[in-house]
Amino acid sequence: MNDRHADAGSEESEISPQVALAPGRYRRVEGDASDPGSLGGSALDSLPDPVIAIDASGTLLYVNRVVTDVLGWEPDDIVGRSVLDLLHPDDLNIVLASMATVTTKKVGELIMVRALTAHGSWMALEVRGAVQGAGDDHLNVLVLRDTTHRHRLELDQGEVGVLRSVMANMHGMIALVEPDGSVRSINGAVTRILGYDPELIPGQQFTDFLHVDDRAQVVDVISALGPHESAHLDARFTATSGESITCEFTVNNMCADSTVRGYIVSGQVAAGLTDARNRVDFLAHHDGRTGLLNRHGFMKAANELIAQGGGLGLMIVDVMRFRSINELYGETVGDAVLSAVASRIDEIRWPDLLTARFGGDEFVLAVRSASDSAIEMLRERVGRDVARAIQIDGQEINVGLRTAVSFDPNPEGLESVLASASNELMRIKRNADPESGEISVDSINKRRAHLDQLRSALTSGEIQPFFQPIVDPDGRILSVEALVRWVHPVRGVLGVNEILPIAQMAGLAEAVDERVLDMSLAFASRLSDAGHGDVEVHVNVDPKVISRAAFAAHFLERCSFHGARPEQIVVELTETDLLAPGVTSLDNMQELRRAGTHVSIDDFGTGYSSLSHLLELPVDGVKIDRKFIAGIDVDPAATNLTTAIIGLSESLQLGCVAEGVEQPYQRDRLVALGCTAFQGWLYSPAVPPDEVFALLPRIDVASTDANA
């Protein structure tokens, strides 16, 4: 975070965003009701609202008894800590802006923040503060008020409260501008993105916040707008840090509206830095893979940070066993690990924080601080928020980090601080436990052998589909689902969990899918030839494939090649892949349905989307995820969601299959709820093609009950 308010505030208190929340000296203020220059005593302790006091460094020096009642924190738990620990990251900019101006007011304006309770939840608080004398010090005394219940009441009472809350919390920036060009008000996103204090903006000219080179263009466009007309613009705004931020925004001329009587400006930061004016500069100073600063950009920014004065803390982050991750899982997974680590580092919100990737698996962070406690706290944050397992293509990659830090209270240059941290990292590596080193060569060779075996299995026919029946309540087989299996000559039949991670690592996942699809279409033709053309065949399709422009046409051509009727095939797509389908995917789904092929949502309920999402998708059916079936009559939430899915499917005339049915009571409960199709081990596991014919046309339900 850059220095946005270095000149704000009075000289007496010297409160600025950089020091207001930095770790400072730790002490407790003991109350003395007889001393008007002290805090505490019965006066503040008897107030019904929480009261805290912080010094110029942002350290909590006093809390009254109500803090424990409302937030759950005992005084010993938080006195001496930085308020940074208790603030929601998204509210940090608003607090910094208010702290920078509090000394210019008799009493600060009300601000809304979220504070961390001792129970780990966030509580909405209304905060008002003022600078008070306490002996020789000047402290910022803040009165907090829990507004959680009040907000709920306001939301219940009318649309005004709802609209106010939406405006404050929406991600897009909103500004109301008077006909003369002065700003009437802004929403919270303007503060979060550009850093401006909402109390100081009203009355200033809107064009003052634009880059000087873009002002004339914007004025020309807005001046040409007639009543109730709008225009879309692309221009640079200047943040409080001095940074130019390219934004896409819309201006609506509502001057003739009796309520608005001005312009409504709404916008957002231009995605991906696509604006050509910023692209060259961005690539010159940032790492192309992760988007963090590169070495050149970091050195420049860090030296500018040093020039502002104060101490500098620096941390080097090294990803452990990265070479082994590349060897074991492939460079594609290795790149994904680096991107995930970089993303987590980039999400850390900290005053004056610089983040960079120096190359390979090495990241560097720097922060301006008055003491080494800030860099140590940042080190703890990185260990907690970054060093976590990463899910990549269904694989869980455990990520360990080594961190080395250095601090100089009066740095003359960056090189010495960087060298100190580098030397510490080298010592850590030399003294590391051998068990924490790289993955053994034997493990890597074993994985490589599996890859070679998989390649051979694709050409030898060992990779093939098995088929699991889907039946009605009486056991009649309605359809079968193709599930990939590896008929290994030594290890026996291996399931998808043994195949998919290796296939993805070797770049063979699509080849496996193609093989299973071709064999499944050929099996559908066999069913028709044997007089079972009414039995449908379900095939799983990768979302990356269905998003290709020619997918539907190629799919139907393959059906024709194998002699399979399109109306006998059901294409299954997982719900999480359909939460935001592209236009091409939707067109392909529609083309398949026009040809008679059905489209079904697999694992429905796991995507956490609204059930009404079904109304927007061109699908013919859903499959209830097996984890909800397992929770029937055990987990009320699973039972309720299953009931809702079945009911909605029936009302929308969609097919509904319950997968993972393993117990008779689950089937009986599903029948009672109106479900008409079941898949699971209660009836049959996935079996080779020839065994499917032995099961047709009906599975004996009574025998499955006896075996359950």
XYZ file of C-alpha atoms in Angstrom:
708
model
C 0.000 0.000 0.000
C 1.374 3.405 -0.944
C 1.611 6.575 1.130
C -1.738 8.199 0.416
C -2.027 10.778 3.190
C 1.514 11.696 4.163
C 0.592 15.386 4.483
C -2.821 14.943 6.120
C -3.502 15.631 9.798
C -1.985 18.030 12.306
C 1.620 18.165 13.432
C 0.555 17.710 17.043
C -0.665 14.123 16.744
C 1.301 13.052 13.650
C -1.288 10.405 12.818
C -0.933 9.022 9.302
C -2.093 5.771 7.719
C 1.432 4.454 7.767
C 1.945 4.751 11.490
C -1.648 4.599 12.674
C -1.833 0.856 12.224
C 1.784 -0.146 12.579
C 2.814 -2.180 15.627
C 4.000 0.168 18.347
C 4.953 0.097 22.002
C 2.825 -2.134 24.192
C 1.446 -0.823 27.480
C -1.820 -0.797 29.390
C -3.448 2.428 30.545
C -4.676 2.038 34.111
C -7.822 3.980 34.866
C -7.880 6.765 37.423
C -11.218 8.500 37.678
C -9.661 11.351 39.698
C -7.151 12.172 36.959
C -8.844 13.854 33.984
C -5.748 13.239 31.905
C -6.000 9.451 32.164
C -8.333 6.882 30.675
C -10.344 4.199 32.381
C -12.067 4.306 35.737
C -15.781 4.165 36.240
C -16.563 6.869 33.655
C -15.653 4.819 30.573
C -16.114 1.395 32.106
C -19.747 2.185 32.899
C -20.617 3.207 29.328
C -22.979 0.747 27.570
C -20.860 0.712 24.395
C -17.365 -0.659 23.810
C -14.633 1.972 24.168
C -11.014 1.574 23.052
C -7.999 3.853 22.881
C -5.052 3.611 20.493
C -1.821 5.563 20.302
C -0.268 7.139 17.216
C 1.187 3.782 16.178
C -2.224 2.083 16.239
C -1.517 0.003 19.339
C -4.473 -0.741 21.617
C -3.745 0.796 25.020
C -7.140 0.655 26.678
C -10.421 -1.274 26.418
C -13.393 -0.933 28.733
C -15.323 -3.841 30.207
C -18.030 -3.737 27.509
C -15.484 -4.810 24.868
C -15.431 -8.219 26.535
C -19.246 -8.372 26.612
C -19.691 -7.401 22.954
C -16.605 -8.732 21.147
C -15.654 -11.492 23.589
C -12.040 -10.358 23.975
C -10.490 -10.239 27.423
C -8.333 -7.117 27.981
C -5.178 -9.210 28.343
C -5.879 -10.741 24.914
C -5.867 -7.500 22.932
C -4.239 -4.684 24.903
C -0.849 -4.178 23.293
C -1.934 -5.505 19.890
C -2.342 -3.521 16.682
C -5.899 -2.711 15.621
C -4.889 -4.190 12.261
C -5.440 -7.608 13.810
C -9.104 -6.797 14.496
C -10.129 -5.143 11.213
C -11.699 -6.814 8.205
C -9.231 -6.472 5.280
C -11.883 -4.903 3.027
C -12.445 -2.082 5.568
C -8.778 -1.167 5.981
C -8.700 1.634 3.387
C -11.754 3.346 4.891
C -10.163 3.265 8.347
C -6.862 4.607 7.016
C -8.621 7.489 5.275
C -10.535 8.400 8.444
C -7.439 8.124 10.652
C -5.623 10.547 8.376
C -8.217 13.276 8.942
C -9.415 12.693 12.513
C -7.079 15.301 13.983
C -8.651 18.044 11.844
C -12.060 17.547 13.492
C -13.387 18.058 16.964
C -15.089 14.673 16.701
C -14.594 12.270 13.823
C -17.423 11.277 11.501
C -19.198 7.945 11.901
C -17.662 5.115 9.886
C -18.836 1.538 9.467
C -16.337 -1.294 9.935
C -16.277 -5.018 10.659
C -14.329 -6.197 13.706
C -13.078 -9.686 14.527
C -14.696 -11.238 17.615
C -12.977 -13.654 19.955
C -15.143 -16.373 18.379
C -13.686 -15.795 14.911
C -16.758 -14.078 13.406
C -17.108 -10.526 12.021
C -19.319 -7.967 13.789
C -20.615 -4.782 12.130
C -19.670 -1.746 14.204
C -20.395 1.970 14.015
C -17.252 3.878 15.074
C -16.730 7.488 16.109
C -13.412 8.753 17.477
C -11.593 11.823 18.718
C -8.078 12.679 19.873
C -7.849 12.912 23.682
C -5.012 13.877 26.006
C -3.674 11.196 28.387
C -0.755 12.516 30.379
C 1.968 13.482 27.916
C 0.421 11.423 25.120
C -2.334 12.033 22.631
C -4.601 9.034 22.157
C -7.400 8.355 19.709
C -10.410 7.288 21.792
C -13.015 5.359 19.816
C -16.585 4.496 20.782
C -17.895 1.375 19.048
C -21.514 0.424 18.631
C -22.818 -2.934 17.433
C -25.102 -2.225 14.467
C -25.747 -5.799 13.378
C -29.291 -5.956 14.719
C -30.054 -2.397 13.704
C -29.066 -3.149 10.095
C -31.335 -6.173 10.092
C -34.186 -3.998 11.350
C -33.494 -1.349 8.739
C -33.469 -3.949 5.991
C -36.825 -5.197 7.211
C -38.370 -1.729 7.323
C -37.922 -0.566 3.777
C -36.049 -0.301 0.513
C -34.104 2.826 1.562
C -31.999 0.858 4.007
C -31.508 -1.920 1.459
C -30.375 0.551 -1.194
C -27.991 2.268 1.237
C -26.411 -1.059 2.164
C -26.108 -2.120 -1.483
C -24.436 1.165 -2.411
C -21.960 0.885 0.444
C -20.952 -2.714 -0.245
C -21.131 -3.125 -4.027
C -17.845 -3.732 -5.871
C -18.462 -1.117 -8.554
C -17.711 2.564 -7.947
C -20.618 5.030 -7.852
C -20.463 8.835 -7.731
C -23.271 11.412 -7.840
C -22.133 14.582 -9.623
C -23.899 17.951 -9.615
C -24.721 19.673 -12.930
C -21.785 22.048 -12.318
C -19.374 19.074 -12.161
C -18.850 18.986 -8.392
C -19.103 15.660 -6.578
C -22.142 15.251 -4.336
C -21.295 11.831 -2.840
C -19.401 8.592 -3.457
C -19.928 4.997 -2.358
C -17.537 2.797 -0.394
C -15.963 1.234 -3.498
C -14.436 4.590 -4.482
C -12.614 4.649 -1.148
C -11.589 0.988 -1.363
C -10.248 1.311 -4.913
C -8.955 4.899 -5.136
C -8.405 5.650 -1.428
C -10.375 8.886 -1.097
C -11.997 9.845 2.205
C -15.769 10.075 1.578
C -15.962 13.008 4.024
C -13.571 15.165 1.969
C -14.818 14.499 -1.573
C -18.158 16.414 -1.707
C -17.794 19.799 -3.377
C -14.654 18.953 -5.354
C -14.752 18.886 -9.143
C -15.151 15.413 -10.673
C -12.500 16.158 -13.286
C -9.911 16.786 -10.538
C -9.784 13.018 -9.961
C -9.064 12.236 -13.620
C -5.613 11.950 -15.166
C -4.712 15.356 -16.571
C -4.344 13.933 -20.097
C -7.864 12.435 -20.043
C -9.856 15.366 -18.659
C -10.607 17.133 -21.944
C -11.895 13.941 -23.582
C -14.222 13.169 -20.671
C -15.549 16.742 -20.495
C -16.289 16.743 -24.244
C -18.260 13.499 -24.029
C -20.260 14.504 -20.941
C -21.016 17.965 -22.335
C -22.586 16.383 -25.401
C -25.011 14.244 -23.374
C -28.671 15.166 -23.598
C -31.215 14.591 -20.822
C -31.445 10.915 -19.811
C -28.673 9.958 -22.255
C -25.627 7.918 -21.252
C -22.095 7.384 -22.505
C -19.492 4.669 -21.938
C -15.951 5.878 -21.315
C -12.476 4.524 -20.708
C -10.180 6.867 -18.766
C -7.573 6.992 -16.028
C -8.389 8.034 -12.469
C -5.685 9.232 -10.094
C -5.676 7.428 -6.738
C -4.539 9.049 -3.501
C -1.236 7.212 -3.974
C -0.649 9.083 -7.223
C -1.143 5.877 -9.227
C -3.146 6.124 -12.451
C -5.879 3.481 -12.551
C -7.637 2.811 -15.837
C -11.395 2.471 -15.332
C -14.332 1.609 -17.522
C -17.306 3.722 -16.517
C -20.703 4.981 -17.609
C -22.083 8.510 -17.181
C -25.871 8.957 -17.101
C -27.282 12.476 -17.521
C -30.050 12.604 -14.905
C -30.009 16.392 -14.472
C -33.620 16.591 -15.612
C -34.726 13.970 -13.109
C -36.535 15.623 -10.192
C -34.927 13.251 -7.676
C -31.348 12.857 -8.912
C -30.773 16.303 -10.489
C -27.282 15.484 -11.583
C -25.050 12.881 -13.231
C -24.665 9.262 -12.106
C -21.164 7.915 -12.724
C -20.669 4.151 -12.313
C -17.533 2.221 -13.124
C -14.957 -0.396 -12.349
C -11.240 -0.986 -12.815
C -10.499 -2.101 -16.379
C -10.006 -5.888 -16.221
C -6.611 -7.383 -17.039
C -4.917 -4.023 -17.693
C -6.065 -4.254 -21.301
C -5.678 -0.551 -21.833
C -2.716 -0.137 -24.157
C -1.538 2.991 -22.348
C -0.736 0.937 -19.237
C 0.272 -2.378 -20.790
C 3.854 -1.532 -21.732
C 4.623 -0.008 -18.330
C 2.981 -2.938 -16.560
C 5.051 -5.567 -18.364
C 8.230 -3.579 -17.747
C 7.758 -3.708 -13.992
C 5.716 -6.880 -13.393
C 6.201 -10.613 -13.712
C 4.266 -11.864 -16.733
C 3.280 -15.166 -15.109
C 2.027 -14.003 -11.703
C 1.306 -10.289 -12.131
C 3.474 -9.399 -9.114
C 6.325 -6.924 -9.384
C 9.400 -8.324 -11.120
C 12.937 -7.733 -9.818
C 13.298 -4.419 -11.649
C 9.888 -3.151 -10.527
C 10.502 -4.223 -6.935
C 13.920 -2.569 -6.701
C 12.472 0.690 -8.030
C 9.419 0.629 -5.717
C 11.432 -0.432 -2.649
C 13.974 2.365 -3.131
C 11.088 4.838 -3.380
C 9.759 3.383 -0.108
C 13.138 3.896 1.543
C 13.239 7.494 0.290
C 10.043 8.218 2.237
C 11.912 7.576 5.483
C 11.434 5.077 8.283
C 12.586 1.509 8.726
C 12.335 -1.216 6.104
C 11.421 -4.853 6.711
C 12.074 -7.395 3.971
C 11.073 -11.064 3.613
C 12.108 -13.707 1.082
C 9.642 -16.576 0.515
C 10.983 -19.818 -0.936
C 8.658 -22.650 -2.075
C 9.982 -25.909 -0.650
C 10.320 -29.009 -2.841
C 9.342 -27.057 -5.954
C 11.766 -28.982 -8.155
C 10.158 -32.216 -7.004
C 6.681 -30.847 -7.745
C 7.814 -30.182 -11.320
C 9.391 -33.631 -11.593
C 6.486 -35.469 -10.009
C 3.486 -33.678 -11.471
C 4.851 -31.896 -14.524
C 5.645 -28.282 -15.348
C 1.994 -27.396 -15.947
C 1.154 -28.239 -12.341
C 4.341 -26.495 -11.186
C 3.282 -23.305 -12.980
C -0.173 -23.567 -11.390
C 1.421 -23.892 -7.933
C 3.490 -20.744 -8.497
C 0.416 -18.852 -9.690
C -1.590 -19.975 -6.646
C 1.181 -18.944 -4.236
C 1.497 -15.575 -5.989
C -2.261 -15.044 -5.835
C -2.338 -15.737 -2.096
C 0.569 -13.369 -1.504
C -1.144 -10.709 -3.608
C -4.321 -11.025 -1.521
C -2.512 -9.976 1.678
C -3.631 -6.481 2.664
C -0.958 -4.551 4.571
C 0.035 -0.871 4.695
C 2.961 -0.014 2.403
C 3.366 -3.647 1.284
C 5.371 -4.495 -1.846
C 5.184 -8.012 -3.305
C 7.376 -9.412 -6.061
C 8.529 -12.569 -7.774
C 12.265 -12.579 -8.365
C 12.159 -15.638 -10.593
C 11.810 -19.388 -10.187
C 10.149 -20.198 -6.871
C 11.381 -17.114 -4.997
C 9.105 -14.294 -3.839
C 10.065 -11.106 -1.983
C 7.942 -8.854 0.241
C 8.866 -5.486 1.728
C 7.074 -3.207 4.196
C 7.908 0.180 5.739
C 7.751 0.071 9.524
C 9.148 1.681 12.638
C 10.140 -1.668 14.177
C 10.925 -5.249 13.241
C 7.628 -6.419 14.758
C 5.783 -5.555 11.533
C 7.866 -7.887 9.366
C 7.544 -10.657 11.971
C 3.757 -10.241 11.997
C 3.783 -10.338 8.199
C 5.860 -13.507 8.357
C 3.167 -15.121 10.532
C 0.474 -13.986 8.089
C 2.305 -15.545 5.140
C 2.770 -18.799 7.050
C -0.937 -18.905 7.873
C -2.504 -17.718 4.608
C -0.067 -18.876 1.921
C 1.415 -22.182 3.117
C -1.721 -24.258 2.535
C -2.487 -27.197 0.257
C -3.465 -26.252 -3.311
C -6.102 -28.091 -5.351
C -5.046 -28.415 -9.004
C -7.082 -30.539 -11.430
C -8.401 -32.680 -8.615
C -4.953 -33.174 -7.060
C -4.009 -31.807 -3.651
C -0.483 -30.381 -3.714
C 1.008 -29.703 -0.284
C 2.983 -26.472 -0.323
C 5.648 -25.728 2.265
C 7.448 -22.399 2.562
C 10.780 -21.205 3.892
C 10.835 -17.555 4.933
C 13.783 -15.350 5.818
C 13.481 -11.765 7.063
C 15.664 -8.749 7.745
C 15.042 -5.277 9.149
C 16.957 -2.008 9.069
C 15.615 0.969 11.050
C 17.608 3.454 8.920
C 18.404 1.791 5.586
C 20.826 3.640 3.337
C 19.943 1.370 0.455
C 18.060 -1.776 -0.463
C 21.038 -3.984 -1.235
C 22.170 -4.489 2.370
C 18.669 -5.401 3.603
C 18.180 -7.823 0.708
C 21.603 -9.410 1.267
C 20.846 -9.933 4.960
C 17.592 -11.776 4.180
C 19.321 -13.843 1.470
C 22.032 -14.924 3.903
C 19.415 -15.970 6.463
C 17.620 -18.043 3.818
C 20.858 -19.811 2.927
C 21.434 -20.658 6.614
C 17.879 -22.031 6.884
C 18.400 -24.222 3.824
C 21.734 -25.562 5.112
C 20.225 -26.443 8.486
C 16.975 -27.886 7.080
C 15.777 -31.322 8.127
C 16.618 -33.786 5.329
C 13.070 -35.121 5.617
C 11.782 -31.747 4.437
C 13.922 -31.795 1.308
C 13.145 -32.837 -2.224
C 11.012 -35.874 -3.053
C 13.075 -38.997 -3.532
C 14.274 -40.118 -6.930
C 12.544 -43.470 -6.357
C 9.172 -41.742 -5.987
C 9.729 -39.747 -9.147
C 10.824 -42.822 -11.103
C 7.799 -44.743 -9.854
C 5.457 -42.002 -11.060
C 7.224 -41.894 -14.421
C 6.778 -45.654 -14.755
C 3.036 -45.227 -14.188
C 2.960 -42.607 -16.938
C 4.648 -44.982 -19.380
C 2.198 -47.726 -18.424
C -0.766 -45.408 -19.034
C 0.506 -44.471 -22.485
C 0.861 -48.159 -23.280
C -2.607 -48.903 -21.871
C -4.192 -46.415 -24.261
C -2.747 -48.199 -27.282
C -3.317 -51.740 -25.979
C -7.002 -51.304 -25.105
C -6.571 -51.566 -21.320
C -8.343 -48.190 -20.923
C -12.030 -48.833 -21.476
C -15.457 -47.915 -20.120
C -17.375 -49.959 -17.584
C -21.102 -49.247 -17.314
C -23.157 -48.696 -14.150
C -26.925 -49.200 -14.494
C -29.502 -46.526 -13.691
C -32.800 -48.159 -12.723
C -36.406 -47.294 -11.855
C -37.991 -48.249 -8.484
C -38.803 -51.721 -9.839
C -35.235 -52.379 -10.948
C -35.825 -51.946 -14.698
C -32.641 -50.612 -16.324
C -33.357 -47.206 -17.835
C -29.816 -46.276 -18.824
C -26.155 -46.882 -18.064
C -23.326 -44.470 -17.310
C -19.892 -44.969 -18.881
C -17.130 -44.811 -16.254
C -13.457 -45.047 -17.188
C -11.537 -48.095 -15.963
C -7.994 -49.353 -16.413
C -7.885 -53.124 -16.773
C -4.332 -53.438 -15.498
C -2.604 -56.783 -16.167
C -1.032 -56.821 -12.688
C -3.018 -54.500 -10.425
C -6.474 -55.491 -11.652
C -9.271 -53.032 -12.475
C -8.325 -49.467 -11.511
C -10.872 -46.678 -11.101
C -10.898 -43.043 -12.175
C -8.936 -41.896 -9.095
C -6.019 -44.070 -10.200
C -6.217 -42.871 -13.816
C -7.160 -39.202 -13.847
C -4.263 -37.679 -11.823
C -1.677 -39.511 -13.931
C -3.493 -38.680 -17.175
C -3.705 -34.992 -16.290
C -0.055 -34.903 -15.306
C 0.988 -36.462 -18.617
C -1.402 -34.386 -20.725
C -3.336 -37.549 -21.639
C -6.681 -36.700 -20.004
C -8.288 -35.725 -23.294
C -6.981 -38.863 -25.022
C -8.531 -40.997 -22.250
C -11.858 -39.167 -22.633
C -11.793 -39.657 -26.412
C -11.174 -43.397 -26.042
C -13.997 -43.819 -23.510
C -16.411 -41.782 -25.650
C -15.733 -43.775 -28.815
C -16.159 -47.105 -27.014
C -19.341 -45.872 -25.291
C -20.919 -44.814 -28.591
C -20.037 -48.209 -30.063
C -21.662 -49.884 -27.043
C -24.845 -47.834 -27.582
C -24.990 -49.244 -31.091
C -24.597 -52.775 -29.682
C -27.526 -52.167 -27.320
C -29.740 -51.088 -30.222
C -28.745 -54.087 -32.338
C -29.625 -56.387 -29.413
C -33.104 -54.882 -29.074
C -32.316 -52.565 -26.153
C -32.344 -49.277 -28.023
C -34.485 -47.732 -25.281
C -31.559 -47.986 -22.819
C -29.706 -44.663 -22.852
C -25.936 -44.322 -22.477
C -24.605 -41.480 -20.297
C -21.174 -40.053 -21.186
C -19.205 -37.415 -19.250
C -17.849 -34.508 -21.272
C -15.058 -32.168 -20.171
C -16.216 -28.510 -20.036
C -13.099 -27.400 -21.933
C -14.182 -29.596 -24.827
C -17.827 -28.510 -24.978
C -16.687 -24.879 -25.071
C -15.073 -25.480 -28.475
C -16.998 -24.066 -31.407
C -17.270 -27.312 -33.435
C -17.903 -29.709 -30.532
C -21.574 -30.477 -31.229
C -20.992 -31.118 -34.932
C -18.032 -33.423 -34.248
C -19.972 -35.247 -31.525
C -22.874 -35.977 -33.846
C -20.455 -37.105 -36.585
C -18.928 -39.614 -34.158
C -22.368 -40.898 -33.247
C -23.018 -41.520 -36.913
C -19.616 -43.169 -37.397
C -20.247 -45.662 -34.569
C -23.889 -46.252 -35.499
C -25.238 -44.707 -32.292
C -28.522 -42.799 -32.373
C -28.069 -39.260 -30.893
C -31.332 -39.605 -28.936
C -29.889 -42.627 -27.133
C -27.004 -40.561 -25.683
C -27.018 -38.389 -22.556
C -24.162 -35.881 -22.180
C -23.323 -35.185 -18.509
C -21.693 -31.933 -17.359
C -20.829 -31.134 -13.742
C -22.766 -28.299 -12.121
C -19.675 -26.312 -11.104
C -18.711 -26.112 -14.788
C -22.132 -24.713 -15.677
C -22.283 -21.868 -13.148
C -21.169 -19.405 -15.822
C -21.222 -21.195 -19.207
C -19.986 -19.282 -22.237
C -22.030 -18.581 -25.336
C -20.270 -21.323 -27.302
C -21.012 -23.942 -24.629
C -24.690 -22.966 -24.561
C -24.893 -23.098 -28.372
C -23.353 -26.592 -28.369
C -25.814 -27.776 -25.724
C -28.731 -26.433 -27.765
C -27.455 -28.095 -30.952
C -27.134 -31.455 -29.197
C -30.685 -31.185 -27.851
C -32.049 -30.298 -31.301
C -30.457 -33.533 -32.564
C -32.215 -35.497 -29.796
C -29.243 -35.882 -27.438
C -30.101 -35.167 -23.815
C -27.954 -32.922 -21.592
C -27.828 -33.557 -17.843
C -26.184 -31.784 -14.893
C -23.964 -34.146 -12.909
C -23.189 -33.742 -9.173
C -26.048 -31.268 -8.803
C -26.054 -29.432 -5.481
C -22.269 -29.153 -5.160
C -21.979 -25.899 -7.076
C -23.818 -23.862 -4.435
C -25.892 -22.203 -7.103
C -29.527 -21.275 -6.816
C -31.932 -24.027 -7.775
C -33.538 -21.479 -10.084
C -30.286 -21.683 -12.107
C -31.950 -24.656 -13.776
C -34.375 -22.296 -15.494
C -31.504 -20.624 -17.368
C -29.800 -23.755 -18.728
C -30.722 -25.873 -21.763
C -30.732 -29.197 -19.877
C -33.021 -32.200 -19.652
C -32.155 -33.611 -16.257
C -30.032 -33.535 -13.115
C -28.119 -36.013 -11.003
C -28.227 -35.464 -7.245
C -24.698 -35.651 -5.884
C -23.940 -38.795 -3.895
C -22.919 -36.920 -0.742
C -26.484 -35.656 -0.353
C -27.868 -39.153 -0.849
C -25.482 -40.402 1.859
C -26.868 -37.739 4.195
C -30.554 -38.600 3.765
C -32.243 -38.949 7.190
C -28.804 -38.302 8.750
C -28.081 -34.691 7.839
C -31.180 -32.433 7.800
C -29.551 -30.056 5.305
C -28.809 -32.903 2.879
C -32.352 -34.240 3.240
C -33.894 -30.811 2.660
C -31.749 -30.097 -0.388
C -32.504 -33.515 -1.893
C -36.219 -32.905 -1.356
C -35.965 -29.489 -3.019
C -34.061 -30.823 -6.052
C -36.566 -33.628 -6.621
C -39.519 -31.259 -6.262
C -38.066 -28.634 -8.588
C -37.069 -31.243 -11.166
C -40.613 -32.574 -11.195
C -42.130 -29.107 -11.567
C -39.750 -28.289 -14.444
C -40.341 -31.726 -16.022
C -36.655 -32.631 -15.804
C -35.300 -36.116 -15.293
C -33.789 -36.669 -11.850
C -31.307 -39.414 -10.971
C -30.102 -40.132 -7.425
C -26.525 -41.410 -7.601
C -24.647 -43.188 -4.848
C -27.668 -45.183 -3.605
C -26.171 -47.907 -1.413
C -28.822 -48.743 1.207
C -32.491 -49.839 0.886
C -33.623 -47.097 3.291
C -32.075 -44.480 0.993
C -33.972 -45.863 -1.980
C -37.232 -46.078 -0.012
C -36.871 -42.499 1.199
C -36.121 -41.290 -2.328
C -39.159 -43.143 -3.695
C -41.307 -41.481 -1.029
C -39.940 -38.087 -2.134
C -40.892 -38.804 -5.751
C -37.536 -39.806 -7.228
C -37.883 -42.245 -10.141
C -34.290 -43.143 -11.118
C -31.485 -44.606 -9.004
C -27.804 -45.389 -9.496
C -25.482 -47.030 -7.028
C -23.985 -50.156 -5.520
C -27.351 -51.180 -4.075
C -28.180 -52.317 -7.595
C -24.837 -52.874 -9.298
C -21.296 -51.525 -9.533
C -19.920 -50.485 -12.901
C -19.439 -53.664 -14.961
C -17.829 -54.561 -18.301
C -20.020 -54.211 -21.418
C -20.796 -57.921 -21.743
C -22.044 -58.110 -18.140
C -24.535 -55.313 -18.817
C -26.410 -57.631 -21.195
C -26.608 -60.226 -18.415
C -28.337 -57.662 -16.176
C -30.887 -56.531 -18.778
C -33.707 -55.807 -18.739
C -34.254 -55.720 -14.981
C -32.264 -56.040 -11.750
C -33.960 -58.057 -9.001
C -34.700 -55.485 -6.291
C -35.483 -58.171 -3.706
C -32.041 -59.743 -4.130
C -30.320 -56.405 -3.747
C -32.213 -55.807 -0.481
C -31.077 -59.172 0.828
C -27.457 -58.418 -0.059
C -27.493 -54.905 1.389
